[in-house]
Amino acid sequence: MAEYESPLWLCPYCGFKDSLWNTYYWKCPRCGKPLRVIYEKDFNPSGRGIARYSSMLPFTPTKTRGEGSTPLVVERINGSILLFKLEYLNPSGSFKDRGTALSIYYGFKIGYLETVEDTSGNTGISVALYSKLYGLKPIVIMPKTAPKGKKALVRALGAELVETPDRSTAATEVHRLIKDRYYVAHTWSYFYIIGASTIAFEVYEEAGIPDYVIVPIGSGGLVLGLIHGFLELVRLKVASKIPRLIGVQGYSACPVYQALRGSIVSKKSSHYADGIMVLNPPRLNEIVDVMKKYGYEIVLVDNEEILDALYELYNMGFIVEPTSAAVWVAYKRIKDKVKGSTILLPLTGSGLKTLIEREPPAGYSPI
Ligand SMILES: [Zn+2]
């Protein structure tokens, strides 16, 4: 279609622009800040998966493993309507597949033969899966503290796994390996924001616009993607409102909370929520702006709460990972304030990758 002939890279900070199909940039080549991708859009859903929203994407991947079109489970609890979006049922077990499907297709189309990515876990599995799908060789750099199940799955999917002492080292080590390889850079990549925006489109089509979204914030791809998706629906006059955001971070890594509320002194830890252990998200300024503008609350969670919530979710039939349970902690914290509302809870990652990692909380007995 004509409108997709020239999507552009755009730097909102310095104004740098280039054709998307000219060269790949994982960050602005002029000022070093995160880029956006701009292109014409039209809300015209057709078909299944993320391809259902081809008219809202800069391009449509040619291969799929069924990413998107995840179930929405509706429960009436405490006088509210809770919409559980089962993102953990994506092909590699996390919402990251929506962005990865776009990113790796782009890397393949532009001519790369190998991919490389630094990750706390889920994105590595996703990158390994989609790289293999397009015949590219994946290298995944993960902290050695990542859940064993995640590391095993990266290897099983045929990726070369490089382990580093921690997540921050993974983010610096990757720079030794990016020459001549497609650096996915999901914490920077706008493809992951576009990918996550399709969650907003699916929720809108199935249940309308919720009053609130409870969203875990790590690198920020999910919160930025959701808000971008809802804002685009309003801009295109498809919807007339956007939800208020309830952000969730852990005590061990809470840069957004600190930017909004000031520094904290706490002995509490939250490393069970490995998926949101991101200390320096490249898009921090954008996340903080979005939370200032559309945020209702930002909640901090600790390991004990996460573990309790995880087992409560198991008992409700949701086999999620600890990072997703952080959302349930936040719901319980604010449930009386938002009583009578419709609340979206994205459940982001599968518990099958982390099931062997944690013993149940003390005194736990299944209902
Ligand atoms: Zn720039």
mmCIF file of C-alpha atoms and ligand atoms in Angstrom:
data_model
loop_
_atom_site.group_PDB
_atom_site.id
_atom_site.type_symbol
_atom_site.label_atom_id
_atom_site.label_comp_id
_atom_site.label_asym_id
_atom_site.label_seq_id
_atom_site.Cartn_x
_atom_site.Cartn_y
_atom_site.Cartn_z
ATOM 1 C CA MET A 1 0.000 0.000 0.000
ATOM 2 C CA ALA A 2 1.257 3.469 -0.900
ATOM 3 C CA GLU A 3 1.409 4.809 2.654
ATOM 4 C CA TYR A 4 4.010 2.197 3.630
ATOM 5 C CA GLU A 5 6.506 3.104 0.936
ATOM 6 C CA SER A 6 8.555 5.424 3.092
ATOM 7 C CA PRO A 7 8.508 4.923 6.848
ATOM 8 C CA LEU A 8 11.203 7.085 8.452
ATOM 9 C CA TRP A 9 13.581 7.024 11.393
ATOM 10 C CA LEU A 10 13.042 10.220 13.370
ATOM 11 C CA CYS A 11 14.986 11.571 16.337
ATOM 12 C CA PRO A 12 12.594 13.685 18.432
ATOM 13 C CA TYR A 13 15.588 15.286 20.192
ATOM 14 C CA CYS A 14 17.769 16.568 17.304
ATOM 15 C CA GLY A 15 15.488 16.148 14.283
ATOM 16 C CA PHE A 16 17.626 13.503 12.508
ATOM 17 C CA LYS A 17 15.642 11.700 9.786
ATOM 18 C CA ASP A 18 16.383 8.858 7.364
ATOM 19 C CA SER A 19 14.435 6.272 5.394
ATOM 20 C CA LEU A 20 13.760 3.137 7.438
ATOM 21 C CA TRP A 21 14.868 0.990 4.512
ATOM 22 C CA ASN A 22 18.123 2.906 4.005
ATOM 23 C CA THR A 23 20.138 1.970 7.112
ATOM 24 C CA TYR A 24 19.500 0.462 10.537
ATOM 25 C CA TYR A 25 20.181 2.651 13.555
ATOM 26 C CA TRP A 26 19.682 1.273 17.058
ATOM 27 C CA LYS A 27 20.044 4.839 18.382
ATOM 28 C CA CYS A 28 20.291 8.292 16.847
ATOM 29 C CA PRO A 29 23.616 8.479 14.911
ATOM 30 C CA ARG A 30 23.761 12.228 15.535
ATOM 31 C CA CYS A 31 22.896 12.727 19.245
ATOM 32 C CA GLY A 32 22.821 9.171 20.637
ATOM 33 C CA LYS A 33 19.245 9.296 21.946
ATOM 34 C CA PRO A 34 16.408 6.797 21.226
ATOM 35 C CA LEU A 35 14.749 7.028 17.806
ATOM 36 C CA ARG A 36 11.146 6.771 16.674
ATOM 37 C CA VAL A 37 9.694 5.328 13.470
ATOM 38 C CA ILE A 38 7.071 7.474 11.731
ATOM 39 C CA TYR A 39 4.660 6.396 9.007
ATOM 40 C CA GLU A 40 1.049 6.800 7.936
ATOM 41 C CA LYS A 41 -1.571 4.864 9.885
ATOM 42 C CA ASP A 42 -5.179 3.884 9.474
ATOM 43 C CA PHE A 43 -7.143 1.650 11.888
ATOM 44 C CA ASN A 44 -8.471 -1.090 9.651
ATOM 45 C CA PRO A 45 -8.228 -4.442 11.483
ATOM 46 C CA SER A 46 -8.350 -7.612 9.413
ATOM 47 C CA GLY A 47 -7.168 -11.165 10.068
ATOM 48 C CA ARG A 48 -5.413 -12.478 13.186
ATOM 49 C CA GLY A 49 -2.311 -11.833 15.270
ATOM 50 C CA ILE A 50 -0.274 -8.651 15.014
ATOM 51 C CA ALA A 51 -0.828 -8.726 11.233
ATOM 52 C CA ARG A 52 -4.472 -7.878 12.036
ATOM 53 C CA TYR A 53 -3.140 -4.333 12.587
ATOM 54 C CA SER A 54 -0.964 -4.133 9.448
ATOM 55 C CA SER A 55 -2.544 -0.749 8.697
ATOM 56 C CA MET A 56 -1.049 0.502 12.012
ATOM 57 C CA LEU A 57 2.427 -1.011 11.433
ATOM 58 C CA PRO A 58 5.383 0.280 9.338
ATOM 59 C CA PHE A 59 5.579 -3.155 7.632
ATOM 60 C CA THR A 60 4.118 -6.632 8.092
ATOM 61 C CA PRO A 61 6.430 -9.563 8.887
ATOM 62 C CA THR A 62 6.206 -12.402 6.360
ATOM 63 C CA LYS A 63 6.592 -15.156 8.952
ATOM 64 C CA THR A 64 4.594 -15.751 12.102
ATOM 65 C CA ARG A 65 4.417 -18.177 14.995
ATOM 66 C CA GLY A 66 1.064 -16.852 16.131
ATOM 67 C CA GLU A 67 2.192 -13.767 18.100
ATOM 68 C CA GLY A 68 -0.672 -11.533 19.208
ATOM 69 C CA SER A 69 -4.415 -12.263 19.444
ATOM 70 C CA THR A 70 -3.868 -13.362 23.055
ATOM 71 C CA PRO A 71 -6.911 -14.230 25.204
ATOM 72 C CA LEU A 72 -8.610 -11.636 27.417
ATOM 73 C CA VAL A 73 -10.052 -13.221 30.559
ATOM 74 C CA VAL A 74 -12.744 -11.161 32.283
ATOM 75 C CA GLU A 75 -13.314 -11.536 36.056
ATOM 76 C CA ARG A 76 -15.583 -9.505 38.336
ATOM 77 C CA ILE A 77 -13.708 -9.025 41.615
ATOM 78 C CA ASN A 78 -14.267 -6.543 44.482
ATOM 79 C CA GLY A 79 -16.850 -4.588 42.475
ATOM 80 C CA SER A 80 -14.479 -4.049 39.543
ATOM 81 C CA ILE A 81 -14.148 -5.660 36.134
ATOM 82 C CA LEU A 82 -10.649 -7.086 35.743
ATOM 83 C CA LEU A 83 -9.353 -7.767 32.240
ATOM 84 C CA PHE A 84 -6.474 -10.250 32.374
ATOM 85 C CA LYS A 85 -4.566 -10.107 29.067
ATOM 86 C CA LEU A 86 -2.710 -13.385 28.712
ATOM 87 C CA GLU A 87 0.465 -12.126 27.051
ATOM 88 C CA TYR A 88 2.338 -15.104 28.461
ATOM 89 C CA LEU A 89 0.621 -17.247 25.811
ATOM 90 C CA ASN A 90 2.679 -15.673 23.015
ATOM 91 C CA PRO A 91 5.001 -18.064 21.056
ATOM 92 C CA SER A 92 8.075 -17.732 23.295
ATOM 93 C CA GLY A 93 6.041 -17.076 26.441
ATOM 94 C CA SER A 94 6.100 -13.281 26.672
ATOM 95 C CA PHE A 95 4.663 -10.084 25.184
ATOM 96 C CA LYS A 96 8.122 -9.361 23.748
ATOM 97 C CA ASP A 97 7.261 -11.549 20.740
ATOM 98 C CA ARG A 98 5.111 -8.753 19.305
ATOM 99 C CA GLY A 99 8.114 -6.406 19.039
ATOM 100 C CA THR A 100 10.604 -9.134 18.185
ATOM 101 C CA ALA A 101 8.475 -10.340 15.250
ATOM 102 C CA LEU A 102 8.764 -6.821 13.776
ATOM 103 C CA SER A 103 12.400 -6.227 14.695
ATOM 104 C CA ILE A 104 13.895 -9.490 13.426
ATOM 105 C CA TYR A 105 11.902 -9.352 10.187
ATOM 106 C CA TYR A 106 13.343 -5.856 9.660
ATOM 107 C CA GLY A 107 16.904 -7.075 10.425
ATOM 108 C CA PHE A 108 16.458 -9.923 7.949
ATOM 109 C CA LYS A 109 15.026 -7.645 5.229
ATOM 110 C CA ILE A 110 17.838 -5.155 5.563
ATOM 111 C CA GLY A 111 20.383 -7.913 5.035
ATOM 112 C CA TYR A 112 21.871 -8.988 8.372
ATOM 113 C CA LEU A 113 22.944 -12.612 8.885
ATOM 114 C CA GLU A 114 23.459 -12.603 12.667
ATOM 115 C CA THR A 115 21.576 -11.041 15.586
ATOM 116 C CA VAL A 116 22.820 -10.071 19.025
ATOM 117 C CA GLU A 117 20.916 -8.949 22.118
ATOM 118 C CA ASP A 118 21.447 -8.219 25.806
ATOM 119 C CA THR A 119 18.524 -9.158 27.990
ATOM 120 C CA SER A 120 17.357 -10.138 31.436
ATOM 121 C CA GLY A 121 15.782 -13.214 29.833
ATOM 122 C CA ASN A 122 12.489 -13.086 27.951
ATOM 123 C CA THR A 123 13.693 -10.972 25.040
ATOM 124 C CA GLY A 124 16.622 -13.357 24.553
ATOM 125 C CA ILE A 125 14.280 -16.310 24.160
ATOM 126 C CA SER A 126 12.120 -14.316 21.791
ATOM 127 C CA VAL A 127 15.095 -13.114 19.724
ATOM 128 C CA ALA A 128 16.449 -16.668 19.509
ATOM 129 C CA LEU A 129 13.072 -17.964 18.273
ATOM 130 C CA TYR A 130 12.502 -15.324 15.580
ATOM 131 C CA SER A 131 16.155 -15.251 14.467
ATOM 132 C CA LYS A 132 15.974 -18.979 13.750
ATOM 133 C CA LEU A 133 12.660 -18.460 11.945
ATOM 134 C CA TYR A 134 14.385 -16.129 9.455
ATOM 135 C CA GLY A 135 17.603 -18.188 9.263
ATOM 136 C CA LEU A 136 19.713 -15.709 11.266
ATOM 137 C CA LYS A 137 22.309 -16.754 13.851
ATOM 138 C CA PRO A 138 21.454 -15.400 17.339
ATOM 139 C CA ILE A 139 23.858 -14.441 20.145
ATOM 140 C CA VAL A 140 22.168 -13.709 23.495
ATOM 141 C CA ILE A 141 23.911 -11.996 26.423
ATOM 142 C CA MET A 142 22.271 -12.579 29.817
ATOM 143 C CA PRO A 143 23.220 -12.127 33.458
ATOM 144 C CA LYS A 144 24.263 -15.430 35.077
ATOM 145 C CA THR A 145 21.589 -14.749 37.701
ATOM 146 C CA ALA A 146 18.809 -15.085 35.076
ATOM 147 C CA PRO A 147 16.364 -17.959 35.759
ATOM 148 C CA LYS A 148 17.823 -21.338 34.744
ATOM 149 C CA GLY A 149 14.751 -22.162 32.669
ATOM 150 C CA LYS A 150 15.221 -19.004 30.585
ATOM 151 C CA LYS A 151 18.899 -19.749 29.917
ATOM 152 C CA ALA A 152 18.106 -23.377 29.036
ATOM 153 C CA LEU A 153 15.449 -22.286 26.561
ATOM 154 C CA VAL A 154 17.784 -19.764 24.864
ATOM 155 C CA ARG A 155 20.299 -22.587 24.338
ATOM 156 C CA ALA A 156 17.619 -25.045 23.226
ATOM 157 C CA LEU A 157 16.498 -22.567 20.572
ATOM 158 C CA GLY A 158 20.021 -22.667 19.129
ATOM 159 C CA ALA A 159 21.378 -19.322 20.335
ATOM 160 C CA GLU A 160 24.930 -18.799 21.532
ATOM 161 C CA LEU A 161 24.528 -17.777 25.188
ATOM 162 C CA VAL A 162 27.046 -15.394 26.758
ATOM 163 C CA GLU A 163 26.677 -15.021 30.546
ATOM 164 C CA THR A 164 27.756 -11.889 32.435
ATOM 165 C CA PRO A 165 27.942 -11.149 36.195
ATOM 166 C CA ASP A 166 24.843 -8.915 36.091
ATOM 167 C CA ARG A 167 22.325 -7.168 33.824
ATOM 168 C CA SER A 168 24.332 -3.924 33.591
ATOM 169 C CA THR A 169 27.434 -5.811 32.427
ATOM 170 C CA ALA A 170 25.327 -7.561 29.762
ATOM 171 C CA ALA A 171 24.322 -4.121 28.473
ATOM 172 C CA THR A 172 27.970 -3.023 28.159
ATOM 173 C CA GLU A 173 29.403 -6.384 26.960
ATOM 174 C CA VAL A 174 27.038 -6.403 23.983
ATOM 175 C CA HIS A 175 28.948 -3.518 22.402
ATOM 176 C CA ARG A 176 31.931 -5.791 21.755
ATOM 177 C CA LEU A 177 29.700 -7.966 19.588
ATOM 178 C CA ILE A 178 27.500 -5.608 17.579
ATOM 179 C CA LYS A 179 29.863 -4.959 14.653
ATOM 180 C CA ASP A 180 28.334 -6.446 11.454
ATOM 181 C CA ARG A 181 25.522 -7.974 13.511
ATOM 182 C CA TYR A 182 21.930 -6.821 13.944
ATOM 183 C CA TYR A 183 21.807 -5.385 17.473
ATOM 184 C CA VAL A 184 18.161 -5.764 18.476
ATOM 185 C CA ALA A 185 18.522 -3.276 21.391
ATOM 186 C CA HIS A 186 14.965 -3.829 22.646
ATOM 187 C CA THR A 187 15.349 -1.307 25.493
ATOM 188 C CA TRP A 188 16.016 1.346 22.828
ATOM 189 C CA SER A 189 13.994 -0.044 19.922
ATOM 190 C CA TYR A 190 10.840 1.647 18.696
ATOM 191 C CA PHE A 191 9.784 -1.654 17.081
ATOM 192 C CA TYR A 192 9.030 -2.955 20.597
ATOM 193 C CA ILE A 193 6.843 0.074 21.310
ATOM 194 C CA ILE A 194 4.944 -0.463 18.062
ATOM 195 C CA GLY A 195 4.663 -4.181 18.882
ATOM 196 C CA ALA A 196 3.249 -3.524 22.357
ATOM 197 C CA SER A 197 0.773 -1.004 20.931
ATOM 198 C CA THR A 198 -1.066 -3.930 19.300
ATOM 199 C CA ILE A 199 -2.059 -5.046 22.832
ATOM 200 C CA ALA A 200 -4.022 -1.791 23.183
ATOM 201 C CA PHE A 201 -5.731 -2.407 19.829
ATOM 202 C CA GLU A 202 -6.776 -5.939 20.825
ATOM 203 C CA VAL A 203 -8.131 -4.806 24.196
ATOM 204 C CA TYR A 204 -10.051 -1.959 22.550
ATOM 205 C CA GLU A 205 -11.653 -4.286 20.018
ATOM 206 C CA GLU A 206 -12.649 -6.876 22.597
ATOM 207 C CA ALA A 207 -13.591 -4.801 25.643
ATOM 208 C CA GLY A 208 -13.398 -1.094 24.788
ATOM 209 C CA ILE A 209 -11.077 1.312 26.615
ATOM 210 C CA PRO A 210 -10.465 0.328 30.258
ATOM 211 C CA ASP A 211 -10.405 2.932 33.026
ATOM 212 C CA TYR A 212 -6.997 1.816 34.308
ATOM 213 C CA VAL A 213 -4.023 -0.278 33.171
ATOM 214 C CA ILE A 214 -1.664 -1.807 35.722
ATOM 215 C CA VAL A 215 1.664 -2.111 33.966
ATOM 216 C CA PRO A 216 5.066 -3.435 35.072
ATOM 217 C CA ILE A 217 7.835 -0.989 34.114
ATOM 218 C CA GLY A 218 11.317 -2.290 33.267
ATOM 219 C CA SER A 219 12.778 -0.905 30.052
ATOM 220 C CA GLY A 220 9.406 0.751 29.425
ATOM 221 C CA GLY A 221 8.481 -0.883 26.120
ATOM 222 C CA LEU A 222 5.152 -2.100 27.497
ATOM 223 C CA VAL A 223 4.013 1.136 29.148
ATOM 224 C CA LEU A 224 5.141 3.266 26.183
ATOM 225 C CA GLY A 225 3.609 0.829 23.694
ATOM 226 C CA LEU A 226 0.256 0.642 25.475
ATOM 227 C CA ILE A 227 -0.072 4.405 25.844
ATOM 228 C CA HIS A 228 1.083 4.923 22.244
ATOM 229 C CA GLY A 229 -1.567 2.462 21.055
ATOM 230 C CA PHE A 230 -4.390 4.076 23.039
ATOM 231 C CA LEU A 231 -3.300 7.592 21.985
ATOM 232 C CA GLU A 232 -3.238 6.561 18.323
ATOM 233 C CA LEU A 233 -6.806 5.239 18.627
ATOM 234 C CA VAL A 234 -7.870 8.632 19.985
ATOM 235 C CA ARG A 235 -5.863 10.540 17.328
ATOM 236 C CA LEU A 236 -7.539 8.496 14.574
ATOM 237 C CA LYS A 237 -10.943 9.140 16.227
ATOM 238 C CA VAL A 238 -11.491 5.421 16.814
ATOM 239 C CA ALA A 239 -11.698 5.830 20.615
ATOM 240 C CA SER A 240 -12.519 8.841 22.747
ATOM 241 C CA LYS A 241 -10.474 8.270 25.925
ATOM 242 C CA ILE A 242 -7.318 6.643 27.204
ATOM 243 C CA PRO A 243 -6.842 4.688 30.446
ATOM 244 C CA ARG A 244 -4.970 5.992 33.498
ATOM 245 C CA LEU A 245 -1.708 4.175 34.197
ATOM 246 C CA ILE A 246 -0.780 2.386 37.395
ATOM 247 C CA GLY A 247 2.946 1.654 37.068
ATOM 248 C CA VAL A 248 4.711 -1.129 38.972
ATOM 249 C CA GLN A 249 8.410 -1.306 39.812
ATOM 250 C CA GLY A 250 10.449 -3.315 42.321
ATOM 251 C CA TYR A 251 12.427 -1.897 45.251
ATOM 252 C CA SER A 252 15.722 -3.126 43.728
ATOM 253 C CA ALA A 253 15.299 -1.195 40.450
ATOM 254 C CA CYS A 254 12.887 1.735 40.518
ATOM 255 C CA PRO A 255 14.292 4.600 38.407
ATOM 256 C CA VAL A 256 10.845 5.789 37.318
ATOM 257 C CA TYR A 257 9.520 5.812 40.880
ATOM 258 C CA GLN A 258 12.613 7.749 41.997
ATOM 259 C CA ALA A 259 12.298 10.281 39.181
ATOM 260 C CA LEU A 260 8.683 10.914 40.169
ATOM 261 C CA ARG A 261 8.794 10.615 43.949
ATOM 262 C CA GLY A 262 12.437 11.128 44.931
ATOM 263 C CA SER A 263 15.024 8.627 46.151
ATOM 264 C CA ILE A 264 14.116 5.835 48.536
ATOM 265 C CA VAL A 265 15.985 4.164 51.367
ATOM 266 C CA SER A 266 14.811 0.596 51.816
ATOM 267 C CA LYS A 267 16.323 -2.776 52.658
ATOM 268 C CA LYS A 268 13.601 -4.508 50.648
ATOM 269 C CA SER A 269 14.601 -6.491 47.570
ATOM 270 C CA SER A 270 12.637 -7.319 44.410
ATOM 271 C CA HIS A 271 15.001 -9.449 42.322
ATOM 272 C CA TYR A 272 12.342 -12.194 41.901
ATOM 273 C CA ALA A 273 10.802 -9.811 39.355
ATOM 274 C CA ASP A 274 13.841 -10.227 37.083
ATOM 275 C CA GLY A 275 11.949 -8.859 34.059
ATOM 276 C CA ILE A 276 11.736 -5.357 35.553
ATOM 277 C CA MET A 277 15.249 -5.205 37.025
ATOM 278 C CA VAL A 278 16.309 -2.373 34.701
ATOM 279 C CA LEU A 279 18.290 0.360 36.465
ATOM 280 C CA ASN A 280 18.969 2.687 33.510
ATOM 281 C CA PRO A 281 16.248 2.410 30.853
ATOM 282 C CA PRO A 282 17.322 4.433 27.772
ATOM 283 C CA ARG A 283 13.793 5.811 27.420
ATOM 284 C CA LEU A 284 13.551 6.893 31.083
ATOM 285 C CA ASN A 285 12.641 10.495 30.177
ATOM 286 C CA GLU A 286 9.804 9.321 27.925
ATOM 287 C CA ILE A 287 8.479 6.931 30.590
ATOM 288 C CA VAL A 288 8.560 9.636 33.250
ATOM 289 C CA ASP A 289 6.750 12.062 30.908
ATOM 290 C CA VAL A 290 4.047 9.496 30.172
ATOM 291 C CA MET A 291 3.598 8.694 33.879
ATOM 292 C CA LYS A 292 3.377 12.419 34.714
ATOM 293 C CA LYS A 293 0.741 12.932 32.050
ATOM 294 C CA TYR A 294 -1.328 9.742 32.252
ATOM 295 C CA GLY A 295 -0.227 8.144 35.527
ATOM 296 C CA TYR A 296 -2.600 7.543 38.425
ATOM 297 C CA GLU A 297 -0.196 5.796 40.777
ATOM 298 C CA ILE A 298 3.208 4.116 40.866
ATOM 299 C CA VAL A 299 3.579 1.146 43.169
ATOM 300 C CA LEU A 300 6.759 -0.465 44.546
ATOM 301 C CA VAL A 301 6.779 -4.195 45.302
ATOM 302 C CA ASP A 302 9.108 -6.573 47.150
ATOM 303 C CA ASN A 303 10.011 -10.266 46.877
ATOM 304 C CA GLU A 304 7.688 -11.439 49.630
ATOM 305 C CA GLU A 305 4.661 -9.747 48.048
ATOM 306 C CA ILE A 306 5.647 -11.012 44.602
ATOM 307 C CA LEU A 307 5.891 -14.602 45.789
ATOM 308 C CA ASP A 308 2.520 -14.445 47.591
ATOM 309 C CA ALA A 309 0.890 -12.901 44.512
ATOM 310 C CA LEU A 310 2.502 -15.469 42.226
ATOM 311 C CA TYR A 311 0.912 -18.344 44.100
ATOM 312 C CA GLU A 312 -2.442 -16.545 44.249
ATOM 313 C CA LEU A 313 -2.316 -16.220 40.462
ATOM 314 C CA TYR A 314 -1.418 -19.930 40.101
ATOM 315 C CA ASN A 315 -4.518 -20.686 42.159
ATOM 316 C CA MET A 316 -6.600 -18.495 39.875
ATOM 317 C CA GLY A 317 -5.278 -20.508 36.903
ATOM 318 C CA PHE A 318 -2.689 -18.068 35.579
ATOM 319 C CA ILE A 319 0.722 -19.757 35.184
ATOM 320 C CA VAL A 320 2.803 -16.584 35.046
ATOM 321 C CA GLU A 321 6.329 -15.604 36.034
ATOM 322 C CA PRO A 322 7.149 -13.537 39.155
ATOM 323 C CA THR A 323 7.475 -10.283 37.153
ATOM 324 C CA SER A 324 3.834 -10.634 36.059
ATOM 325 C CA ALA A 325 2.781 -11.258 39.660
ATOM 326 C CA ALA A 326 4.004 -7.733 40.484
ATOM 327 C CA VAL A 327 0.894 -6.509 38.662
ATOM 328 C CA TRP A 328 -1.336 -8.476 41.048
ATOM 329 C CA VAL A 329 0.496 -7.006 44.050
ATOM 330 C CA ALA A 330 -0.244 -3.532 42.682
ATOM 331 C CA TYR A 331 -3.912 -4.369 42.098
ATOM 332 C CA LYS A 332 -4.332 -5.552 45.683
ATOM 333 C CA ARG A 333 -2.650 -2.360 46.922
ATOM 334 C CA ILE A 334 -5.021 -0.002 45.062
ATOM 335 C CA LYS A 335 -8.154 -2.128 44.664
ATOM 336 C CA ASP A 336 -10.357 -0.058 46.958
ATOM 337 C CA LYS A 337 -9.317 3.228 45.333
ATOM 338 C CA VAL A 338 -10.338 1.981 41.882
ATOM 339 C CA LYS A 339 -13.450 0.018 42.933
ATOM 340 C CA GLY A 340 -16.192 -0.044 40.290
ATOM 341 C CA SER A 341 -13.724 0.454 37.428
ATOM 342 C CA THR A 342 -12.581 -1.627 34.487
ATOM 343 C CA ILE A 343 -8.913 -2.488 34.973
ATOM 344 C CA LEU A 344 -6.544 -4.063 32.446
ATOM 345 C CA LEU A 345 -3.870 -6.366 33.873
ATOM 346 C CA PRO A 346 -1.388 -7.558 31.241
ATOM 347 C CA LEU A 347 0.166 -10.855 32.384
ATOM 348 C CA THR A 348 3.445 -10.543 30.553
ATOM 349 C CA GLY A 349 5.526 -13.713 30.945
ATOM 350 C CA SER A 350 5.012 -17.468 31.256
ATOM 351 C CA GLY A 351 5.628 -19.225 34.551
ATOM 352 C CA LEU A 352 6.711 -22.400 32.768
ATOM 353 C CA LYS A 353 10.155 -20.830 32.287
ATOM 354 C CA THR A 354 10.591 -20.090 35.984
ATOM 355 C CA LEU A 355 8.610 -22.774 37.790
ATOM 356 C CA ILE A 356 11.659 -24.562 39.194
ATOM 357 C CA GLU A 357 13.174 -21.367 40.624
ATOM 358 C CA ARG A 358 11.020 -20.651 43.674
ATOM 359 C CA GLU A 359 9.625 -22.594 46.595
ATOM 360 C CA PRO A 360 6.108 -21.604 47.676
ATOM 361 C CA PRO A 361 5.808 -18.935 50.384
ATOM 362 C CA ALA A 362 5.877 -20.141 54.019
ATOM 363 C CA GLY A 363 2.561 -21.570 55.123
ATOM 364 C CA TYR A 364 1.295 -21.850 51.541
ATOM 365 C CA SER A 365 -1.475 -24.349 50.900
ATOM 366 C CA PRO A 366 -3.359 -24.581 47.613
ATOM 367 C CA ILE A 367 -7.024 -23.589 47.798
HETATM 368 ZN ZN ZN B 1 19.203 12.748 17.620
#
